[in-house]
């Protein structure tokens, strides 16, 4: 399954709070699994796994189709920035 990873620094909120906010945001639409150090967000055509690795947040997106993967990268990055309420540098590595 194609995947991409990003390492994110969230200085204002911190990685755990950012992960929690994003997971709770999507919990109304998807069956999100949220723990203290990890969140799994299943999408219809893929998934996002967020892991707290203090002081960083590790994000992985996976999808069966490379085009869907690119869309998930954008959706997850956009939502992370909105939840963080601070500028974030998110660069996906394949």
mmCIF file of C-alpha atoms in Angstrom, residues 17-83:
data_model
loop_
_atom_site.group_PDB
_atom_site.id
_atom_site.type_symbol
_atom_site.label_atom_id
_atom_site.label_comp_id
_atom_site.label_asym_id
_atom_site.label_seq_id
_atom_site.Cartn_x
_atom_site.Cartn_y
_atom_site.Cartn_z
ATOM 1 C CA UNK A 17 -2.995 18.180 21.764
ATOM 2 C CA UNK A 18 -2.781 18.606 17.983
ATOM 3 C CA UNK A 19 -3.281 14.867 17.445
ATOM 4 C CA UNK A 20 -6.226 14.841 19.841
ATOM 5 C CA UNK A 21 -7.893 17.845 18.182
ATOM 6 C CA UNK A 22 -7.634 16.352 14.715
ATOM 7 C CA UNK A 23 -8.852 12.927 15.847
ATOM 8 C CA UNK A 24 -11.834 14.409 17.675
ATOM 9 C CA UNK A 25 -12.639 16.603 14.676
ATOM 10 C CA UNK A 26 -12.929 13.547 12.426
ATOM 11 C CA UNK A 27 -14.592 11.326 15.023
ATOM 12 C CA UNK A 28 -18.027 12.608 14.004
ATOM 13 C CA UNK A 29 -17.494 11.156 10.496
ATOM 14 C CA UNK A 30 -15.193 8.157 10.964
ATOM 15 C CA UNK A 31 -14.517 5.473 13.572
ATOM 16 C CA UNK A 32 -11.388 7.068 14.973
ATOM 17 C CA UNK A 33 -9.157 5.211 17.431
ATOM 18 C CA UNK A 34 -7.598 7.697 19.856
ATOM 19 C CA UNK A 35 -5.056 6.833 22.533
ATOM 20 C CA UNK A 36 -2.562 8.906 24.497
ATOM 21 C CA UNK A 37 0.230 8.534 21.949
ATOM 22 C CA UNK A 38 -1.513 7.410 18.756
ATOM 23 C CA UNK A 39 -4.600 8.081 16.672
ATOM 24 C CA UNK A 40 -5.830 6.074 13.695
ATOM 25 C CA UNK A 41 -8.249 7.798 11.345
ATOM 26 C CA UNK A 42 -9.812 5.486 8.757
ATOM 27 C CA UNK A 43 -10.957 7.088 5.521
ATOM 28 C CA UNK A 44 -13.071 5.360 2.874
ATOM 29 C CA UNK A 45 -10.025 4.933 0.608
ATOM 30 C CA UNK A 46 -7.123 4.941 3.070
ATOM 31 C CA UNK A 47 -6.087 5.924 6.572
ATOM 32 C CA UNK A 48 -4.015 8.328 8.617
ATOM 33 C CA UNK A 49 -1.944 7.313 11.617
ATOM 34 C CA UNK A 50 -0.702 10.028 13.981
ATOM 35 C CA UNK A 51 1.943 9.226 16.603
ATOM 36 C CA UNK A 52 3.271 11.471 19.338
ATOM 37 C CA UNK A 53 7.070 11.328 19.366
ATOM 38 C CA UNK A 54 7.810 14.257 21.692
ATOM 39 C CA UNK A 55 8.484 16.955 20.775
ATOM 40 C CA UNK A 56 7.221 15.932 17.328
ATOM 41 C CA UNK A 57 4.083 14.542 15.732
ATOM 42 C CA UNK A 58 4.628 11.778 13.180
ATOM 43 C CA UNK A 59 1.947 11.476 10.512
ATOM 44 C CA UNK A 60 1.543 8.607 8.049
ATOM 45 C CA UNK A 61 -1.092 8.446 5.344
ATOM 46 C CA UNK A 62 -1.826 5.295 3.357
ATOM 47 C CA UNK A 63 -4.037 4.634 0.344
ATOM 48 C CA UNK A 64 -4.351 1.939 -2.316
ATOM 49 C CA UNK A 65 -4.233 4.479 -5.145
ATOM 50 C CA UNK A 66 -1.412 7.049 -5.603
ATOM 51 C CA UNK A 67 -3.929 9.744 -6.618
ATOM 52 C CA UNK A 68 -5.966 9.121 -3.474
ATOM 53 C CA UNK A 69 -2.746 9.219 -1.435
ATOM 54 C CA UNK A 70 -1.940 12.680 -2.826
ATOM 55 C CA UNK A 71 -5.448 13.882 -1.924
ATOM 56 C CA UNK A 72 -5.161 12.469 1.606
ATOM 57 C CA UNK A 73 -1.797 14.203 2.056
ATOM 58 C CA UNK A 74 -3.439 17.540 1.222
ATOM 59 C CA UNK A 75 -6.541 16.940 3.341
ATOM 60 C CA UNK A 76 -4.552 15.848 6.400
ATOM 61 C CA UNK A 77 -2.038 18.709 6.047
ATOM 62 C CA UNK A 78 -4.805 21.301 5.628
ATOM 63 C CA UNK A 79 -6.647 20.019 8.679
ATOM 64 C CA UNK A 80 -3.480 19.878 10.801
ATOM 65 C CA UNK A 81 -2.770 23.539 10.028
ATOM 66 C CA UNK A 82 -6.369 24.513 10.841
ATOM 67 C CA UNK A 83 -6.325 22.626 14.145
#
